[in-house]
């Protein structure tokens, strides 16, 4: 697959051609960047374009937001190229599927680095894949893991910039406990590192604040969740905290609503983004809340400019943006700012430039403090297939 991107006839126009899961646009003459998967010759790492390996999912549960990630990454790279790229070098995006088993993703990433000459990797994918990639590429190339995650990545040679549980959930959980009488909690998640670690933090926080955990269940990716809905109904909690990923959210939440549970039991998720919300269906989203660092409904000047550029570039039928795909945009902007501060792509120089770095994205300015990217988070409620932001929580 090769996707080419070109400057349109008007200033700021970005047109696209190639094979996508969404309608493509006609291409013009002057290419800004190319996104390739396979078939490229290695390029020198010290001059010419900076090649960034983009790792987003196109199979598995998290593939539901893969196209949105791809589009936002292209926009970020095109914007950066218009301003000189990274360290004066234009950006070229190389794509590999980050869905499937961690071992398979490592091999695809290895092809990007060893055969296609990727200077860096930027990923929005499952944490289980992150752990495998960090181990495989430690000390070899810079690797940015952009989305929300469970934290505790000490020892991993990876730049993480997403929300950790304390930042993502402290405010929203407190709000629901205080203002919605959410005292009895049932925790539901997929069986891998992000849900289990996140639940460990939420469990402790709820107990410390006078709440009760009345159930906790995990299910493998791709397995049915009917029995968990049965357990939730029997436990009769005030709220279900769910760490189901991507399309795994869809059958659970549909069945939850079809049983009539949505009318009397709240739901809070840290991973239901806009694509997933549409798949769940507006008739199934009553009393469904989400905690995240970004929603497309944000009315900030930064997000309004981002969405305008996005729609101007790709049209109103382009995939909707959400917290995970915006993280892909943010990952490129972060890496550009990091390299600029370090004035190098050397791993040691980049690591030394990480602490205290401030970078711009669609959600505004973010600053790295004590190894964690800090910024506001939000509690939103589903309103049909869109989100209504209820409250912001600042660090």
PDB file of C-alpha atoms in Angstrom, residues 133-143 156-158 346-348:
ATOM      1  CA  UNK A 133       8.391  -2.982  20.978  1.00  0.00           C
ATOM      2  CA  UNK A 134      10.236  -1.274  23.823  1.00  0.00           C
ATOM      3  CA  UNK A 135      12.176  -4.470  24.473  1.00  0.00           C
ATOM      4  CA  UNK A 136      12.952  -5.101  20.800  1.00  0.00           C
ATOM      5  CA  UNK A 137      14.117  -1.585  19.931  1.00  0.00           C
ATOM      6  CA  UNK A 138      15.712  -0.442  23.184  1.00  0.00           C
ATOM      7  CA  UNK A 139      18.698   1.769  22.406  1.00  0.00           C
ATOM      8  CA  UNK A 140      18.189   1.536  18.636  1.00  0.00           C
ATOM      9  CA  UNK A 141      15.735   4.248  17.534  1.00  0.00           C
ATOM     10  CA  UNK A 142      13.517   6.759  19.353  1.00  0.00           C
ATOM     11  CA  UNK A 143      10.100   5.268  20.091  1.00  0.00           C
ATOM     12  CA  UNK A 156      11.334   0.891  29.036  1.00  0.00           C
ATOM     13  CA  UNK A 157      13.268   2.890  26.443  1.00  0.00           C
ATOM     14  CA  UNK A 158      10.154   4.715  25.273  1.00  0.00           C
ATOM     15  CA  UNK A 346      20.510  10.925  19.245  1.00  0.00           C
ATOM     16  CA  UNK A 347      18.732   8.900  21.919  1.00  0.00           C
ATOM     17  CA  UNK A 348      20.742  10.310  24.801  1.00  0.00           C
TER      18      UNK A 348
END
